[in-house]
mmCIF file of C-alpha atoms in Angstrom:
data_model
loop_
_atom_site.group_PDB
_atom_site.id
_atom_site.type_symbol
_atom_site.label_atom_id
_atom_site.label_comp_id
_atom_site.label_asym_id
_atom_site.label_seq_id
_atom_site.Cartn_x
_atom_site.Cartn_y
_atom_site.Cartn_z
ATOM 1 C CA UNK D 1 -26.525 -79.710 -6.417
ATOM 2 C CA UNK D 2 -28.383 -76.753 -4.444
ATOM 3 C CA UNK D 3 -27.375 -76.373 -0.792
ATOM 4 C CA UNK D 4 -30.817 -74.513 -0.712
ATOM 5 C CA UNK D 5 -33.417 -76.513 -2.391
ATOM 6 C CA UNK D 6 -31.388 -79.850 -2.028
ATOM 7 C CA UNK D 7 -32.512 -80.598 -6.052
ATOM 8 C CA UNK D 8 -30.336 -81.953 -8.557
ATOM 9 C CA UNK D 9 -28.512 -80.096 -10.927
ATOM 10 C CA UNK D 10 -30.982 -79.620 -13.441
ATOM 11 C CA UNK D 11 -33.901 -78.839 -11.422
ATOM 12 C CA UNK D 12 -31.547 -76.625 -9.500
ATOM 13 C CA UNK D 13 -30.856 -74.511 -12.682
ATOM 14 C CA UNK D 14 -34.345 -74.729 -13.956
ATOM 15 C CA UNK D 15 -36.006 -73.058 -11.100
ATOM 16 C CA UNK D 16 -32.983 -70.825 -10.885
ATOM 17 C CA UNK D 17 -33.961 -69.252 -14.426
ATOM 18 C CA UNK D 18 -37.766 -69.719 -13.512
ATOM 19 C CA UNK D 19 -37.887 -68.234 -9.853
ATOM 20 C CA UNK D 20 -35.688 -65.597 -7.920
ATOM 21 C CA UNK D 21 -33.434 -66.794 -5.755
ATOM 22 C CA UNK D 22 -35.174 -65.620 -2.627
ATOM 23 C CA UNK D 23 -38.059 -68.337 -3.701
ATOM 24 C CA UNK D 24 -35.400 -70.867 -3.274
ATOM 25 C CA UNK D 25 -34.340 -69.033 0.217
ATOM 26 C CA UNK D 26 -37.576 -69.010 1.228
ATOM 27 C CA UNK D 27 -38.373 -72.452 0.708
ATOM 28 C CA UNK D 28 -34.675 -73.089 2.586
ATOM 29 C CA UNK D 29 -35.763 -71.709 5.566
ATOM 30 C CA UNK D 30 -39.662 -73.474 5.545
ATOM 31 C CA UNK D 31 -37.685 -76.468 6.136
ATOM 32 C CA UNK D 32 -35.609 -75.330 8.639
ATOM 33 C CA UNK D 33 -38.503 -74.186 10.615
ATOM 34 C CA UNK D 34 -39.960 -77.343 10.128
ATOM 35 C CA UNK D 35 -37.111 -79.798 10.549
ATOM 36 C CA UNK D 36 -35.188 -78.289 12.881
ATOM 37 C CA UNK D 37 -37.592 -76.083 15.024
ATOM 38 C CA UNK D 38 -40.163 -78.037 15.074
ATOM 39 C CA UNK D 39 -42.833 -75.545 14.119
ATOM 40 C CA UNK D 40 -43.917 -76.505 10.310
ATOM 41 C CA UNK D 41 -47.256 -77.991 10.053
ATOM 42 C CA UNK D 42 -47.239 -80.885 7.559
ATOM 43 C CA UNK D 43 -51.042 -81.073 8.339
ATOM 44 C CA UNK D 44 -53.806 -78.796 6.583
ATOM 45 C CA UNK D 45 -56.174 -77.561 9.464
ATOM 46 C CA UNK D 46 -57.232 -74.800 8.103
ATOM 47 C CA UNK D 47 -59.252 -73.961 4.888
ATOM 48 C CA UNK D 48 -57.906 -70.533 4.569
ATOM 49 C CA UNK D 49 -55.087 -68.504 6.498
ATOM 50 C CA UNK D 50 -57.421 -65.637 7.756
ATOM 51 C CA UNK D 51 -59.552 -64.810 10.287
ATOM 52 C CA UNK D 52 -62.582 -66.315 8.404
ATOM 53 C CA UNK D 53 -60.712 -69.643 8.291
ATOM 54 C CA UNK D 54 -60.026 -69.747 12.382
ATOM 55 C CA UNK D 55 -63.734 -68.939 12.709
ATOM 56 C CA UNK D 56 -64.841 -71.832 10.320
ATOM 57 C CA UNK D 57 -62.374 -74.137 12.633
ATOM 58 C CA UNK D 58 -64.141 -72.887 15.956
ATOM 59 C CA UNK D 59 -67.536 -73.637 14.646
ATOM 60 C CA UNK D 60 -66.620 -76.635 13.473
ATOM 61 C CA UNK D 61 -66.442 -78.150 16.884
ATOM 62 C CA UNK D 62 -62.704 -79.426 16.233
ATOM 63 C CA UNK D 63 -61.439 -76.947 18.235
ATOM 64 C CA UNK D 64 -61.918 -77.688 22.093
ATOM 65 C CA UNK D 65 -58.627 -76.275 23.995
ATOM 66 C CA UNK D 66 -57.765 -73.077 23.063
ATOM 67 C CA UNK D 67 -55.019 -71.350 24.470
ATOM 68 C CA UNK D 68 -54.402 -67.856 24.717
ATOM 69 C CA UNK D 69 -51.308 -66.179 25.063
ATOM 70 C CA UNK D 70 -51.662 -62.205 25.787
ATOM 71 C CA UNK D 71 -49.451 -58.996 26.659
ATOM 72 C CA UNK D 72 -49.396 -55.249 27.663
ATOM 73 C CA UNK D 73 -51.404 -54.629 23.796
ATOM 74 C CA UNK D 74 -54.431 -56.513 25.332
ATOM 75 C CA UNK D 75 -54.868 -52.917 28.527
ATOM 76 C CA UNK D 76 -53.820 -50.126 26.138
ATOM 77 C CA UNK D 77 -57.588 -49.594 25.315
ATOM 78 C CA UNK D 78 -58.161 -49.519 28.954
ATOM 79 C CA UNK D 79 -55.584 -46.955 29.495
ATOM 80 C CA UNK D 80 -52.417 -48.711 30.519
ATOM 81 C CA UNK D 81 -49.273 -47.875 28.642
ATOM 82 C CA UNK D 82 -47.794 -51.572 26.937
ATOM 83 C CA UNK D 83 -43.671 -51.456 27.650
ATOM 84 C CA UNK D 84 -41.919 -50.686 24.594
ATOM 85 C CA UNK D 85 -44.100 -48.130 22.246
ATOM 86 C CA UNK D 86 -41.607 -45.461 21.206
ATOM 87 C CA UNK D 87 -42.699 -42.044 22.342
ATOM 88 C CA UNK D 88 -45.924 -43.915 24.464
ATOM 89 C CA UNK D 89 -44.511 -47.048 26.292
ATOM 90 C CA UNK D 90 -43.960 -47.378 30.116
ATOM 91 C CA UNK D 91 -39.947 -47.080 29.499
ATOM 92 C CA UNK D 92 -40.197 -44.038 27.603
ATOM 93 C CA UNK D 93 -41.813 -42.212 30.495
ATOM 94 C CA UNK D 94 -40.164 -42.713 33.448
ATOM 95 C CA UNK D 95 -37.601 -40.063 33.401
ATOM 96 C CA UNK D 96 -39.338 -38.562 36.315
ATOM 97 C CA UNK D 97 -37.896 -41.067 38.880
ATOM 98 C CA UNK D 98 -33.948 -40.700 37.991
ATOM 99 C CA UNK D 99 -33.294 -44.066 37.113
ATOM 100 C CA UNK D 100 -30.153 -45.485 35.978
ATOM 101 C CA UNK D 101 -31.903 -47.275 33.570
ATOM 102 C CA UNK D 102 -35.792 -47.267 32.935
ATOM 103 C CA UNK D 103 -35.586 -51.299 33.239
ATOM 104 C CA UNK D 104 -33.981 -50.451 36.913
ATOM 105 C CA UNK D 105 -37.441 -49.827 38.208
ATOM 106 C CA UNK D 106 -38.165 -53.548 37.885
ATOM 107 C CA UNK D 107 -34.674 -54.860 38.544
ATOM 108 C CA UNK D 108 -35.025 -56.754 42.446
ATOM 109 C CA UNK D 109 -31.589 -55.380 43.279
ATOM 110 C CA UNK D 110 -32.313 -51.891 42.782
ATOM 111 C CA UNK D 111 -35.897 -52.140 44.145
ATOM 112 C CA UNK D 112 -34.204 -53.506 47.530
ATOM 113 C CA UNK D 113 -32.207 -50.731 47.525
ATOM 114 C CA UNK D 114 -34.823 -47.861 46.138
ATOM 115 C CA UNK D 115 -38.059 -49.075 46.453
ATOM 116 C CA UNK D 116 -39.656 -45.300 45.588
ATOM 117 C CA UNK D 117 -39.809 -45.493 42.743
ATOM 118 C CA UNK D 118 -41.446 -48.727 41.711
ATOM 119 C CA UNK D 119 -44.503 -47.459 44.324
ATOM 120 C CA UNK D 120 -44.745 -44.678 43.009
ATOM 121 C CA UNK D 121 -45.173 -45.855 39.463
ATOM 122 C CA UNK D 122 -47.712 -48.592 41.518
ATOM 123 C CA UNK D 123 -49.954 -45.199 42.609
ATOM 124 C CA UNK D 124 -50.502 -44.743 39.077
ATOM 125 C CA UNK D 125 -51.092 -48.256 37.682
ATOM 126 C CA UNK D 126 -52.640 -49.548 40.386
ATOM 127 C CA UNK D 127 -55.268 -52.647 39.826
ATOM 128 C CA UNK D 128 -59.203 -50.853 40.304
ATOM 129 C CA UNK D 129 -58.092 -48.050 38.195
ATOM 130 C CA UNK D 130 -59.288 -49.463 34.858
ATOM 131 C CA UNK D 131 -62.057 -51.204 33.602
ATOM 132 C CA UNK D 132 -61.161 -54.376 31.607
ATOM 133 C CA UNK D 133 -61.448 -54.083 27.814
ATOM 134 C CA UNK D 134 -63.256 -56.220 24.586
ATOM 135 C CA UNK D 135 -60.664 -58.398 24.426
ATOM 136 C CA UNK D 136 -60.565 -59.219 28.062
ATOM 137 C CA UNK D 137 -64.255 -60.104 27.917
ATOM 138 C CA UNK D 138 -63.342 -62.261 24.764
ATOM 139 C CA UNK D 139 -61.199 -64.471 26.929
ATOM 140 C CA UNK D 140 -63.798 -64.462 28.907
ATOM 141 C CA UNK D 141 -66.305 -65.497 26.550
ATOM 142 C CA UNK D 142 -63.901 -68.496 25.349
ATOM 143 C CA UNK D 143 -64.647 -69.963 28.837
ATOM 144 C CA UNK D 144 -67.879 -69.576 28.776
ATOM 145 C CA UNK D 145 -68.284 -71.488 25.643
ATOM 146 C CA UNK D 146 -65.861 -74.468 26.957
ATOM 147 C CA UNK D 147 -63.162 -73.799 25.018
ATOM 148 C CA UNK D 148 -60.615 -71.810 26.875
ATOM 149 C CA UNK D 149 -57.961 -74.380 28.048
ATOM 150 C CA UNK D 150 -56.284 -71.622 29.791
ATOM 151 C CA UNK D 151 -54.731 -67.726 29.569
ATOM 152 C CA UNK D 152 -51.378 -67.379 29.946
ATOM 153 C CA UNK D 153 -50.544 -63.689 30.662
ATOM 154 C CA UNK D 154 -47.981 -61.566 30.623
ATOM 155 C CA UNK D 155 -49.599 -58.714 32.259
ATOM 156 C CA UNK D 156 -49.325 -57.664 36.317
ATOM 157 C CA UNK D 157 -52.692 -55.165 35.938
ATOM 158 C CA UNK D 158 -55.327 -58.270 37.319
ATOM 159 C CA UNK D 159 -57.900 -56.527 33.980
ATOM 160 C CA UNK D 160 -58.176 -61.053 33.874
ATOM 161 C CA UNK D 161 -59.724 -61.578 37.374
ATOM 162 C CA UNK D 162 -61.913 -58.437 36.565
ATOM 163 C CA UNK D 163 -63.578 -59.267 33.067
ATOM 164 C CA UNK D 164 -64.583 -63.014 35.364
ATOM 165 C CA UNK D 165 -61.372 -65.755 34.732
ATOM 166 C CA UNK D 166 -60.388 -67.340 38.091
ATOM 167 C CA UNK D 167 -57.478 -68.926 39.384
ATOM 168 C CA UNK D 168 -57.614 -71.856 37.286
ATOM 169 C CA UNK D 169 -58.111 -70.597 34.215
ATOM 170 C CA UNK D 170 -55.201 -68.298 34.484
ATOM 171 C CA UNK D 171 -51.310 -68.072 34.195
ATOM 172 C CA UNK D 172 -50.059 -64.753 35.218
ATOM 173 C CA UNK D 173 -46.606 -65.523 33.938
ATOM 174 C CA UNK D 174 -44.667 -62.313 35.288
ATOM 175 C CA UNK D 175 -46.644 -62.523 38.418
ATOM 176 C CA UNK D 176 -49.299 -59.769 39.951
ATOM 177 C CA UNK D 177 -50.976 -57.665 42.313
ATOM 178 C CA UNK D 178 -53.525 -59.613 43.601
ATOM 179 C CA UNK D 179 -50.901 -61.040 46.180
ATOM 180 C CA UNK D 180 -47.732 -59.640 48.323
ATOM 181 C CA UNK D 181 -44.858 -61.403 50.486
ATOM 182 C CA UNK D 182 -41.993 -60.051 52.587
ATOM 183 C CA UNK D 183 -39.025 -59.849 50.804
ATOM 184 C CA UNK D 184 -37.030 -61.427 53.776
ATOM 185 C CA UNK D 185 -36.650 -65.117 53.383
ATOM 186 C CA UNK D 186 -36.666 -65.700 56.801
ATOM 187 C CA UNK D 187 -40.617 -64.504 57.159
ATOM 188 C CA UNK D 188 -42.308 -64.461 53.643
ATOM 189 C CA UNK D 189 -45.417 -63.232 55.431
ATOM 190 C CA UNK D 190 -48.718 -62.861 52.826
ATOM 191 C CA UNK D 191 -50.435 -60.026 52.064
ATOM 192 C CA UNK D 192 -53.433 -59.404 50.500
ATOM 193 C CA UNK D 193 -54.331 -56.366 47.788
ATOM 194 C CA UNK D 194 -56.043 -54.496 49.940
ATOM 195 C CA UNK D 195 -53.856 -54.153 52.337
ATOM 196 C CA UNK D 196 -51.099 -53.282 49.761
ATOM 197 C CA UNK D 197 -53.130 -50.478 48.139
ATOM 198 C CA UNK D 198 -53.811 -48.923 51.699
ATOM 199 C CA UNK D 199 -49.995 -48.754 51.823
ATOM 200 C CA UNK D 200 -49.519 -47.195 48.576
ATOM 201 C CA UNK D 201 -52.521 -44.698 48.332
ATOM 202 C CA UNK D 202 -50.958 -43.238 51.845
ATOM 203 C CA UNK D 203 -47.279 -42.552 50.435
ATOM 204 C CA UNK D 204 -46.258 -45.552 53.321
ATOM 205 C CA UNK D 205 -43.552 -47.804 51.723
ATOM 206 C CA UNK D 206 -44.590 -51.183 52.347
ATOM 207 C CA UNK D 207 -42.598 -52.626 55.743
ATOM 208 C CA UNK D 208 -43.968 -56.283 56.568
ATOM 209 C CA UNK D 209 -46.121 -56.117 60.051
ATOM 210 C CA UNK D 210 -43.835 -58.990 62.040
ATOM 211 C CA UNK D 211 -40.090 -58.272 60.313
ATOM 212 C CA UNK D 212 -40.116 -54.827 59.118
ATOM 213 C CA UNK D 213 -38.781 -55.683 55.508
ATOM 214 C CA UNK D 214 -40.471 -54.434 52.562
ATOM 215 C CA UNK D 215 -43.314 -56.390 51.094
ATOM 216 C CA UNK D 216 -43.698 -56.433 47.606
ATOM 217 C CA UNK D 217 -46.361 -57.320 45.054
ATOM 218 C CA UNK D 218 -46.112 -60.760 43.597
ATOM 219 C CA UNK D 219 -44.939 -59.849 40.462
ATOM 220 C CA UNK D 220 -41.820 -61.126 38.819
ATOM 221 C CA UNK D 221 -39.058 -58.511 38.784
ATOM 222 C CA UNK D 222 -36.048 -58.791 36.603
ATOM 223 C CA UNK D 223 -33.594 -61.277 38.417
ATOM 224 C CA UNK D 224 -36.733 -63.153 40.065
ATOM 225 C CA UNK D 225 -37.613 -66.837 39.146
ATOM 226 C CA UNK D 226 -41.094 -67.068 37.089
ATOM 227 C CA UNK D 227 -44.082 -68.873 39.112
ATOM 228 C CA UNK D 228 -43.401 -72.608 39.087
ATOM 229 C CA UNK D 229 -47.072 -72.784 38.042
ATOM 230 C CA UNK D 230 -46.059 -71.437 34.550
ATOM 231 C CA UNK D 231 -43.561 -74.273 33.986
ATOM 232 C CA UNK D 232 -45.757 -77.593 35.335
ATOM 233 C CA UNK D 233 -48.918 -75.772 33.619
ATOM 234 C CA UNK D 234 -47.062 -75.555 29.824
ATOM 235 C CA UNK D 235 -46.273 -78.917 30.001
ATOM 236 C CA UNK D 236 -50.107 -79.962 29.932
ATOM 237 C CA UNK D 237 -51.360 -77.652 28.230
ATOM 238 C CA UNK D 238 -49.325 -76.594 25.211
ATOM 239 C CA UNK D 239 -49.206 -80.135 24.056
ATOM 240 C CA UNK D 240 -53.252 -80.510 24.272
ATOM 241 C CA UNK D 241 -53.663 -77.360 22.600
ATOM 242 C CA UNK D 242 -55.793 -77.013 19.252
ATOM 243 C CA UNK D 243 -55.870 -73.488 18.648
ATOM 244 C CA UNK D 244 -53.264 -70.561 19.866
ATOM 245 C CA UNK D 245 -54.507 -67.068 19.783
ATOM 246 C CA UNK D 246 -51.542 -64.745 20.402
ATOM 247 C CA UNK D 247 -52.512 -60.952 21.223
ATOM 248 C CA UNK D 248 -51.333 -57.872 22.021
ATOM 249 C CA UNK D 249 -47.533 -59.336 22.594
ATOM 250 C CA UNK D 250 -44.136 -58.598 21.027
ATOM 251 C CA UNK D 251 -43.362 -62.182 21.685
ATOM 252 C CA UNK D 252 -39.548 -60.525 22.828
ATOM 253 C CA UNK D 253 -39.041 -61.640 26.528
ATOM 254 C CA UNK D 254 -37.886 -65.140 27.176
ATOM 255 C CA UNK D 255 -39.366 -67.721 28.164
ATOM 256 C CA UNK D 256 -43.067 -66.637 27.755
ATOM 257 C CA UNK D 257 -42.466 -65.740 24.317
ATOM 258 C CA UNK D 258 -41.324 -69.806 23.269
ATOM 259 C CA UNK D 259 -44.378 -71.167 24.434
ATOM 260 C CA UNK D 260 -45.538 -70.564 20.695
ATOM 261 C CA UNK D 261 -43.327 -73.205 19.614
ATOM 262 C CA UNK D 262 -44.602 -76.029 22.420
ATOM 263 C CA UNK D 263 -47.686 -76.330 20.403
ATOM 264 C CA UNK D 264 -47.827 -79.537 17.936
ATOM 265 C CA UNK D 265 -47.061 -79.167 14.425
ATOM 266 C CA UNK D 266 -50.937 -79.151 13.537
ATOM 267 C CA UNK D 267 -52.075 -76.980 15.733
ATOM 268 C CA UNK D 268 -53.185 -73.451 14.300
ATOM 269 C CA UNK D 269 -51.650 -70.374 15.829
ATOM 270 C CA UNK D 270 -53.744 -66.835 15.432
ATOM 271 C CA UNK D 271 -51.666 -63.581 16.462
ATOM 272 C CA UNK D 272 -53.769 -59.954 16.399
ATOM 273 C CA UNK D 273 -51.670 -57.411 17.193
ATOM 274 C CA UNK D 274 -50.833 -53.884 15.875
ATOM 275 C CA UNK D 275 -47.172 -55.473 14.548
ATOM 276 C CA UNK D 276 -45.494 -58.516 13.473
ATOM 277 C CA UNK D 277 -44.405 -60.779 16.485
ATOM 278 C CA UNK D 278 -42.447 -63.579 16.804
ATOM 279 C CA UNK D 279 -38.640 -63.354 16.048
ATOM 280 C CA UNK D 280 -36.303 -65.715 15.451
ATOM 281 C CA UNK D 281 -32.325 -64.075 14.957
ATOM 282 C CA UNK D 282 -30.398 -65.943 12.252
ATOM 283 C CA UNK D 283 -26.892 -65.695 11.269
ATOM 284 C CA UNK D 284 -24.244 -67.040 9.083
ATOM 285 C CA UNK D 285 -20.746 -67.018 9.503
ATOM 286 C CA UNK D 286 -19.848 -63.556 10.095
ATOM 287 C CA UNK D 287 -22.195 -62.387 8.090
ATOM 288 C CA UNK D 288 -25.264 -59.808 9.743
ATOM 289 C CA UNK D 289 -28.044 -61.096 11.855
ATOM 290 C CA UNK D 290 -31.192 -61.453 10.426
ATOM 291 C CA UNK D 291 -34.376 -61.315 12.074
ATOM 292 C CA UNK D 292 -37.518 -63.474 10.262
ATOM 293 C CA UNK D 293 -40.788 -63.634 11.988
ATOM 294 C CA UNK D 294 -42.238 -66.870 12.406
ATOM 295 C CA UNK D 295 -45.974 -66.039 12.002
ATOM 296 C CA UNK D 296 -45.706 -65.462 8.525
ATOM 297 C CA UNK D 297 -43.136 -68.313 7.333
ATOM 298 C CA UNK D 298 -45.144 -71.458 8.665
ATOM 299 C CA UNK D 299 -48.209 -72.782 6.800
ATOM 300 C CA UNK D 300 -50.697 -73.082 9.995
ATOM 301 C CA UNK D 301 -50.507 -69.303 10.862
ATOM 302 C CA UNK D 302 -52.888 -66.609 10.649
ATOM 303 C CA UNK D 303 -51.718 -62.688 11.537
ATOM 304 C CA UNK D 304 -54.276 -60.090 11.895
ATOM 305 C CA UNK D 305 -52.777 -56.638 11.719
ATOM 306 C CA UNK D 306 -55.088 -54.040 14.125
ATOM 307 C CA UNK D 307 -56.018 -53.420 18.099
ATOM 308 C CA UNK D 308 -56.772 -56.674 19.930
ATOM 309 C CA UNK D 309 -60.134 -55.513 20.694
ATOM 310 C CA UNK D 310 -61.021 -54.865 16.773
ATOM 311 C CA UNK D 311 -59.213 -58.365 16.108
ATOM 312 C CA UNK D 312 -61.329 -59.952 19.088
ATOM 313 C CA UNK D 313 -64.711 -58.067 17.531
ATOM 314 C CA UNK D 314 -63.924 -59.244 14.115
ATOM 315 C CA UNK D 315 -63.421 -62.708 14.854
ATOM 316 C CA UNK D 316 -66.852 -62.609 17.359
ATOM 317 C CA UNK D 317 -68.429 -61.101 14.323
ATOM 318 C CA UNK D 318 -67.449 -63.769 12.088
ATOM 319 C CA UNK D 319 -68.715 -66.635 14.687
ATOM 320 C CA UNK D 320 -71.927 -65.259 15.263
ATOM 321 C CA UNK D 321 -71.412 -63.675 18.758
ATOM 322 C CA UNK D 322 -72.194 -60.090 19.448
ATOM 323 C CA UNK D 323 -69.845 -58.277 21.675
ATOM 324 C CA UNK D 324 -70.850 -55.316 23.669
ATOM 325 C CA UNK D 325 -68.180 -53.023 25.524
ATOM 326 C CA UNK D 326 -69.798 -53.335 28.856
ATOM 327 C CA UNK D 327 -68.819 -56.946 28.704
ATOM 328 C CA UNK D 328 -72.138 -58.415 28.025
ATOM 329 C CA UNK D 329 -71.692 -60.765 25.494
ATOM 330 C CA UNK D 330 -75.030 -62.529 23.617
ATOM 331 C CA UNK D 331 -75.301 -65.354 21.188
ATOM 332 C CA UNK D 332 -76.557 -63.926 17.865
ATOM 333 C CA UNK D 333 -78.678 -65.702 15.303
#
């Protein structure tokens, strides 16, 4: 009897001479996904697993509440460094301020303590800086076609508000710029962005106007609770959700990154990015930890491998929508 393929003996030894024994592995762990995870798809949605398949599902007018999950990948093209590129990314550049650790410049405990350095690094990232890029607009163009259930961002840059989502249409999961508090919990006075950038752009460090404490932008820090808006707002909308487009995201920081497995087991899930995403650690015993990304074991999963803005081009193409890089968008023939 196969502890893998859970056949009987003779089927067990008849695909073992017919098939290598990572077939059988393989197939193992498609059922684990499925069974135990929850994310197998015992449903066919999709004619094809490619970008020309998730277009033929859009047009088909089956697909009404898409959700879009996004990260740092989705502003490179805009000129923001993402987190975690070797030699490129935000942490591999910040040897300039003397930190402990480059993750201390977001860590609430040190910024109450040194708060210089996260402003500083606020001069240079600072939301009206950069113009938002195609794949902003493409979000944007979702909602304007009625099918964007909502964006659920990682990023703090605002590029969102810019390209035209509002409020509603957004979760800005780690937080952002567009507001400020007091850090004292005894005040929690409001500020708005322009009042913070005045602060910044003149070397000031932010002090709140009644308490004197230092303000901060509304972003999540490490050691800070994520917006209870995220939590109420994935419990509607993930289980409503008939298509998942995943960009520009390493799917690595918890708990944005298991949202991907709150959709339903039919839904479709489309990830363009420059890399694989999606991790999920095994390990045996004491034997090594192995890392297998999702996207490419489960049957209702597409990856396209390039920028999110080619990705978001190439699937406007294929729909019949003509993307400019101004942001104009028009309905082709």
């Amino acid at each position: 009897y196969c502890v893998l393929c859970r056949n009987n003996p003779t089927t067990a030894v008849k695909r073992k001479l017919q098939e290598p024994q990572r077939v059988c592995e393989m197939d193992f762990l498609r059922n684990l996904f499925s069974s135990t995870l929850g994310l197998g798809s015992p449903d066919k949605v999709l004619d094809e697993l490619t970008l020309e398949g998730v277009a033929q599902y859009i047009k088909s007018g089956k697909c009404k509440n898409i959700l879009c999950m996004v990260g740092a990948g989705i502003s490179t093209s805009a000129g923001i460094p993402d987190f975690r590129s070797p030699g490129t990314g935000l942490y591999a550049n910040l040897q300039k301020y003397n930190l402990p650790y480059p993750e201390a410049i977001f860590q609430i405990d040190y910024f109450k303590k040194h708060p210089e350095p996260f402003f500083a690094l606020a001069r240079e990232l600072y939301p009206g800086q950069f113009k938002p890029t195609v794949c902003h607009y493409f979000i944007k163009l979702l909602k304007d076609k009625g099918l964007l259930r909502r964006c659920y961002s990682q990023n703090i840059d605002t590029l969102e508000r810019v390209a035209g989502l509002e409020g509603d249409d957004l979760i800005e999961a780690h937080g952002t710029f567009y507001t400020s508090h007091c850090v004292s919990f005894c005040c929690r006075a409001e500020y708005n962005l322009d009042w913070m950038k005045e602060k910044i752009f003149s070397d000031d460090i932010p002090k709140c106007d009644k308490c004197n404490s230092l303000v901060k932008p509304d972003i999540v820090f490490f050691g800070e609770n994520l917006p209870v808006r995220f939590f109420t707002s994935m419990k509607m909308d993930f289980p409503r959700c008939d298509l998942l487009i995943v960009m520009g995201t390493s799917l690595q920081v918890q708990p944005f990154a298991g949202l991907v497995g709150r959709v339903s087991k039919s839904c479709p899930r489309l990830l363009i990015n420059m890399e694989k995403a999606g991790q999920v650690s095994l390990r045996s015993g004491m034997e090594p930890c192995y890392k297998i990304v999702t996207f490419f074991l489960l049957s209702r999963d597409v990856a396209h491998i390039s920028t999110c803005d080619d990705g978001c081009l190439a699937l406007a193409d294929l729909l019949g929508w003509k993307v400019s890089f101004t942001g104009i968008f028009h309905k082709g023939s």
